[in-house]
Amino acid sequence: MAKWTTLKSVFFCSTVLTTIGYGNIVPMTLEGKAFCIVFALVGIPLTMTVIADWGRLFASTLSAVMKRIPPLPKSIRNAMVARRTSSYALSAICFLFMYLAAGAAIFVLWEEDWSFFDGFYFCFITMTTIGFGDLVPKQPKYMLLCTLYILVGLALTSTIIELVRRQYAQSWRQLQALRGPLAENFRKFADNAPGLDVLAFQQDLMKVLTVVSMPRRIGSKKEKKDKDKREKEWEEALQAVIQDITAKAANKEKQMLQIVIYESSV
């Protein structure tokens, strides 16, 4: 480790704590390897916790900013994501690609033999913590800035994950709010229709509601018309099921046992 500089040490520590591990800088001595194991066991959980906290902080900040934006005209809203929460995630993903492109442009200036695609490839492999190590910065004076870029990028990636998690959590809360009324209706159906498999019917309906409640992107007028048509068909199908159940319960049809006797001669 005598040949290591302070900047190389900081860069190595950042790749260990973020689990990227390019492999271009590694400990060679027994003491260095032992220290690396202890350092990783203690530092990686702490780093992941901090990055996750940064992601939640950025997500809350982005949500607060989006809520302050005045509503757009109806014609523009119809061409955007159907739900506000989805727009958060979409905006974060677009910003992430802009961040990767900006990093690629910076690395092209730092590394003379890198193309723009090489820089973008390096940034993507880094932000996803894959860290192949086939492309790594070679300029020691830029390693500290590279470390800061990596930490901010990982926090941004964590922000996207947090926004998507909030989106699904919101849909799940809506489904939970429907469980009470649905359970009451199913109990009434079960009282009037003994042959109905209430549990299976409830599970199937919950699956359909899960799909229906997820946000959809509405683009052209044709897509909006198709969406309205699907929703109408869903309502008609559900109404038909309810009418069928209530009709059978009202008629109280009795099951008939038919016995067929075959006569044969020997």
Short mmCIF file of C-alpha atoms in Angstrom, two decimals:
data_model
loop_
_atom_site.label_atom_id
_atom_site.label_comp_id
_atom_site.label_asym_id
_atom_site.label_seq_id
_atom_site.Cartn_x
_atom_site.Cartn_y
_atom_site.Cartn_z
CA MET A 1 0.00 0.00 0.00
CA ALA A 2 3.03 2.28 -0.03
CA LYS A 3 2.25 3.41 -3.59
CA TRP A 4 -1.25 4.51 -2.72
CA THR A 5 -2.06 8.21 -2.58
CA THR A 6 -4.72 9.88 -0.49
CA LEU A 7 -7.02 10.34 -3.49
CA LYS A 8 -6.62 6.70 -4.51
CA SER A 9 -7.42 5.61 -0.96
CA VAL A 10 -10.58 7.72 -0.89
CA PHE A 11 -11.63 6.37 -4.27
CA PHE A 12 -10.98 2.79 -3.14
CA CYS A 13 -13.02 3.31 0.05
CA SER A 14 -15.93 4.73 -1.94
CA THR A 15 -15.97 1.73 -4.29
CA VAL A 16 -15.93 -0.63 -1.30
CA LEU A 17 -18.67 1.15 0.65
CA THR A 18 -20.94 1.41 -2.40
CA THR A 19 -20.22 -2.25 -3.37
CA ILE A 20 -19.15 -1.15 -6.87
CA GLY A 21 -15.67 -2.67 -6.65
CA TYR A 22 -14.01 -1.79 -9.95
CA GLY A 23 -10.95 -3.86 -9.09
CA ASN A 24 -8.39 -1.37 -10.40
CA ILE A 25 -7.23 -0.55 -6.85
CA VAL A 26 -6.98 -3.48 -4.43
CA PRO A 27 -5.06 -4.21 -1.22
CA MET A 28 -2.02 -6.43 -1.69
CA THR A 29 -0.81 -7.07 1.87
CA LEU A 30 -2.37 -9.39 4.44
CA GLU A 31 -3.03 -6.51 6.81
CA GLY A 32 -4.68 -4.49 4.07
CA LYS A 33 -6.99 -7.34 3.08
CA ALA A 34 -7.98 -7.98 6.71
CA PHE A 35 -8.72 -4.30 7.25
CA CYS A 36 -10.76 -4.22 4.03
CA ILE A 37 -12.98 -7.04 5.32
CA VAL A 38 -13.68 -5.30 8.63
CA PHE A 39 -14.11 -1.93 6.91
CA ALA A 40 -16.65 -3.38 4.45
CA LEU A 41 -18.64 -5.24 7.12
CA VAL A 42 -19.08 -2.07 9.14
CA GLY A 43 -19.19 0.55 6.41
CA ILE A 44 -21.46 -1.01 3.77
CA PRO A 45 -24.63 -1.18 5.94
CA LEU A 46 -24.05 2.38 7.15
CA THR A 47 -23.51 3.64 3.60
CA MET A 48 -26.61 1.90 2.27
CA THR A 49 -28.65 3.39 5.12
CA VAL A 50 -27.39 6.89 4.40
CA ILE A 51 -28.04 6.55 0.65
CA ALA A 52 -31.56 5.28 1.35
CA ASP A 53 -32.17 8.27 3.64
CA TRP A 54 -30.94 10.59 0.91
CA GLY A 55 -33.34 8.93 -1.50
CA ARG A 56 -36.29 9.46 0.82
CA LEU A 57 -35.24 13.08 1.38
CA PHE A 58 -34.94 13.78 -2.35
CA ALA A 59 -38.27 12.01 -3.00
CA SER A 60 -40.05 14.11 -0.37
CA THR A 61 -38.49 17.27 -1.77
CA LEU A 62 -39.53 16.39 -5.31
CA SER A 63 -43.07 15.59 -4.16
CA ALA A 64 -43.31 18.93 -2.35
CA VAL A 65 -42.08 20.81 -5.42
CA MET A 66 -44.49 19.00 -7.74
CA LYS A 67 -47.43 19.82 -5.47
CA ARG A 68 -46.65 23.54 -5.76
CA ILE A 69 -46.81 23.45 -9.55
CA PRO A 70 -50.18 24.81 -10.76
CA PRO A 71 -52.43 22.33 -12.57
CA LEU A 72 -52.02 22.11 -16.32
CA PRO A 73 -54.86 22.51 -18.82
CA LYS A 74 -57.06 19.47 -19.30
CA SER A 75 -55.84 18.88 -22.86
CA ILE A 76 -52.25 18.64 -21.62
CA ARG A 77 -53.13 16.53 -18.57
CA ASN A 78 -54.76 13.93 -20.80
CA ALA A 79 -51.46 13.45 -22.62
CA MET A 80 -49.51 12.94 -19.41
CA VAL A 81 -49.37 10.17 -16.87
CA ALA A 82 -52.74 9.55 -15.30
CA ARG A 83 -51.59 9.93 -11.73
CA ARG A 84 -49.42 12.51 -10.04
CA THR A 85 -47.28 9.88 -8.32
CA SER A 86 -46.37 8.35 -11.66
CA SER A 87 -45.20 11.73 -12.92
CA TYR A 88 -42.78 11.89 -9.99
CA ALA A 89 -41.13 8.62 -11.00
CA LEU A 90 -41.11 9.57 -14.69
CA SER A 91 -39.49 12.92 -13.92
CA ALA A 92 -36.88 11.25 -11.73
CA ILE A 93 -36.01 8.71 -14.44
CA CYS A 94 -35.62 11.48 -17.02
CA PHE A 95 -33.43 13.42 -14.61
CA LEU A 96 -31.34 10.29 -14.00
CA PHE A 97 -30.63 9.93 -17.72
CA MET A 98 -29.74 13.61 -17.87
CA TYR A 99 -27.41 13.06 -14.93
CA LEU A 100 -25.77 10.12 -16.71
CA ALA A 101 -25.38 12.17 -19.89
CA ALA A 102 -23.85 15.07 -17.95
CA GLY A 103 -21.42 12.70 -16.26
CA ALA A 104 -20.52 11.18 -19.62
CA ALA A 105 -19.75 14.64 -21.01
CA ILE A 106 -17.54 15.41 -18.00
CA PHE A 107 -15.61 12.15 -18.25
CA VAL A 108 -15.01 12.78 -21.95
CA LEU A 109 -13.21 15.98 -20.93
CA TRP A 110 -11.23 14.21 -18.21
CA GLU A 111 -10.30 11.08 -20.14
CA GLU A 112 -8.85 11.80 -23.56
CA ASP A 113 -9.31 8.28 -24.94
CA TRP A 114 -12.99 8.00 -23.89
CA SER A 115 -15.91 8.60 -26.22
CA PHE A 116 -19.27 9.93 -25.08
CA PHE A 117 -20.73 6.43 -25.14
CA ASP A 118 -17.81 5.16 -23.05
CA GLY A 119 -18.55 7.82 -20.46
CA PHE A 120 -22.26 7.04 -20.48
CA TYR A 121 -21.51 3.33 -20.20
CA PHE A 122 -19.19 3.92 -17.24
CA CYS A 123 -21.77 6.10 -15.48
CA PHE A 124 -24.54 3.55 -15.99
CA ILE A 125 -22.41 0.64 -14.79
CA THR A 126 -21.45 2.73 -11.78
CA MET A 127 -24.96 3.93 -10.86
CA THR A 128 -26.26 0.36 -10.98
CA THR A 129 -23.28 -0.76 -8.80
CA ILE A 130 -22.32 -3.39 -11.38
CA GLY A 131 -18.75 -2.14 -11.60
CA PHE A 132 -17.16 -4.31 -14.27
CA GLY A 133 -13.90 -2.40 -14.03
CA ASP A 134 -13.20 -2.43 -17.77
CA LEU A 135 -13.47 1.37 -17.80
CA VAL A 136 -12.23 3.38 -14.80
CA PRO A 137 -10.94 6.94 -14.43
CA LYS A 138 -7.17 7.13 -14.82
CA GLN A 139 -6.60 10.71 -13.68
CA PRO A 140 -5.85 10.70 -9.91
CA LYS A 141 -6.67 14.40 -9.54
CA TYR A 142 -10.27 13.77 -10.61
CA MET A 143 -10.93 10.76 -8.38
CA LEU A 144 -12.38 12.84 -5.54
CA LEU A 145 -14.85 14.51 -7.90
CA CYS A 146 -15.67 11.09 -9.32
CA THR A 147 -16.43 9.87 -5.80
CA LEU A 148 -18.85 12.75 -5.22
CA TYR A 149 -20.50 12.06 -8.56
CA ILE A 150 -20.97 8.41 -7.61
CA LEU A 151 -22.52 9.20 -4.22
CA VAL A 152 -24.97 11.74 -5.64
CA GLY A 153 -25.89 9.37 -8.47
CA LEU A 154 -26.59 6.51 -6.08
CA ALA A 155 -28.78 8.81 -4.01
CA LEU A 156 -30.69 9.73 -7.17
CA THR A 157 -31.14 6.05 -8.01
CA SER A 158 -32.45 5.49 -4.50
CA THR A 159 -34.87 8.38 -5.06
CA ILE A 160 -36.37 6.64 -8.09
CA ILE A 161 -36.79 3.42 -6.13
CA GLU A 162 -38.49 5.34 -3.32
CA LEU A 163 -40.89 7.07 -5.72
CA VAL A 164 -41.88 3.77 -7.32
CA ARG A 165 -42.36 2.25 -3.86
CA ARG A 166 -44.66 5.11 -2.88
CA GLN A 167 -46.65 4.64 -6.06
CA TYR A 168 -47.32 0.97 -5.35
CA ALA A 169 -47.96 1.71 -1.67
CA GLN A 170 -50.63 4.23 -2.64
CA SER A 171 -52.35 1.68 -4.89
CA TRP A 172 -52.18 -0.91 -2.11
CA ARG A 173 -53.78 1.49 0.38
CA GLN A 174 -56.62 2.09 -2.05
CA LEU A 175 -57.17 -1.65 -2.34
CA GLN A 176 -57.12 -2.00 1.44
CA ALA A 177 -59.80 0.68 1.68
CA LEU A 178 -62.00 -1.43 -0.62
CA ARG A 179 -61.63 -4.61 1.40
CA GLY A 180 -64.30 -3.66 3.95
CA PRO A 181 -67.14 -2.91 1.50
CA LEU A 182 -66.16 -5.85 -0.69
CA ALA A 183 -66.13 -8.26 2.23
CA GLU A 184 -69.60 -7.11 3.30
CA ASN A 185 -71.00 -7.58 -0.21
CA PHE A 186 -69.42 -11.00 -0.51
CA ARG A 187 -70.94 -12.02 2.82
CA LYS A 188 -74.38 -11.05 1.53
CA PHE A 189 -73.77 -12.98 -1.68
CA ALA A 190 -72.72 -16.04 0.32
CA ASP A 191 -75.92 -15.91 2.38
CA ASN A 192 -78.08 -15.85 -0.75
CA ALA A 193 -75.99 -18.13 -2.95
CA PRO A 194 -74.73 -21.22 -1.07
CA GLY A 195 -72.92 -22.58 -4.11
CA LEU A 196 -70.75 -19.49 -4.58
CA ASP A 197 -67.02 -19.85 -3.90
CA VAL A 198 -66.68 -16.51 -2.16
CA LEU A 199 -62.96 -16.75 -1.46
CA ALA A 200 -62.02 -17.53 -5.06
CA PHE A 201 -64.34 -14.82 -6.37
CA GLN A 202 -62.86 -12.29 -3.96
CA GLN A 203 -59.29 -13.16 -4.92
CA ASP A 204 -60.05 -12.86 -8.63
CA LEU A 205 -61.77 -9.53 -8.13
CA MET A 206 -58.88 -8.20 -6.05
CA LYS A 207 -56.44 -9.15 -8.82
CA VAL A 208 -58.52 -7.28 -11.36
CA LEU A 209 -58.79 -4.26 -9.09
CA THR A 210 -55.03 -4.29 -8.65
CA VAL A 211 -54.52 -4.03 -12.39
CA VAL A 212 -57.28 -1.47 -12.86
CA SER A 213 -56.01 0.75 -10.05
CA MET A 214 -52.46 1.00 -11.43
CA PRO A 215 -51.71 4.18 -13.39
CA ARG A 216 -51.94 4.11 -17.15
CA ARG A 217 -50.47 6.45 -19.70
CA ILE A 218 -53.11 8.15 -21.81
CA GLY A 219 -51.85 9.50 -25.09
CA SER A 220 -54.05 9.96 -28.13
CA LYS A 221 -57.83 10.26 -28.24
CA LYS A 222 -58.03 6.69 -29.51
CA GLU A 223 -56.19 5.40 -26.44
CA LYS A 224 -58.52 7.38 -24.17
CA LYS A 225 -61.53 5.98 -26.02
CA ASP A 226 -60.19 2.44 -25.68
CA LYS A 227 -59.59 3.00 -21.97
CA ASP A 228 -63.17 4.21 -21.47
CA LYS A 229 -64.42 1.21 -23.42
CA ARG A 230 -62.45 -1.21 -21.24
CA GLU A 231 -63.75 0.41 -18.07
CA LYS A 232 -67.32 0.19 -19.36
CA GLU A 233 -66.88 -3.47 -20.27
CA TRP A 234 -65.47 -4.13 -16.80
CA GLU A 235 -68.46 -2.47 -15.13
CA GLU A 236 -70.90 -4.39 -17.33
CA ALA A 237 -69.16 -7.69 -16.60
CA LEU A 238 -69.19 -7.08 -12.87
CA GLN A 239 -72.84 -6.04 -12.97
CA ALA A 240 -73.68 -9.20 -14.92
CA VAL A 241 -72.00 -11.36 -12.29
CA ILE A 242 -73.93 -9.64 -9.50
CA GLN A 243 -77.23 -10.01 -11.35
CA ASP A 244 -76.54 -13.67 -12.04
CA ILE A 245 -75.83 -14.33 -8.37
CA THR A 246 -78.91 -12.50 -7.14
CA ALA A 247 -81.12 -14.13 -9.79
CA LYS A 248 -80.05 -17.62 -8.81
CA ALA A 249 -80.57 -16.80 -5.17
CA ALA A 250 -84.08 -15.44 -5.87
CA ASN A 251 -85.13 -18.42 -7.96
CA LYS A 252 -83.70 -20.87 -5.43
CA GLU A 253 -83.39 -23.53 -8.07
CA LYS A 254 -83.37 -26.98 -6.62
CA GLN A 255 -80.86 -29.47 -7.83
CA MET A 256 -82.35 -32.49 -9.58
CA LEU A 257 -80.92 -35.95 -9.32
CA GLN A 258 -81.35 -37.93 -12.49
CA ILE A 259 -80.95 -41.71 -12.33
CA VAL A 260 -80.49 -43.62 -15.54
CA ILE A 261 -80.98 -47.41 -15.44
CA TYR A 262 -79.46 -49.49 -18.17
CA GLU A 263 -80.99 -52.91 -18.78
CA SER A 264 -78.86 -55.55 -20.35
CA SER A 265 -79.44 -59.21 -21.09
CA VAL A 266 -76.87 -61.92 -20.71
#
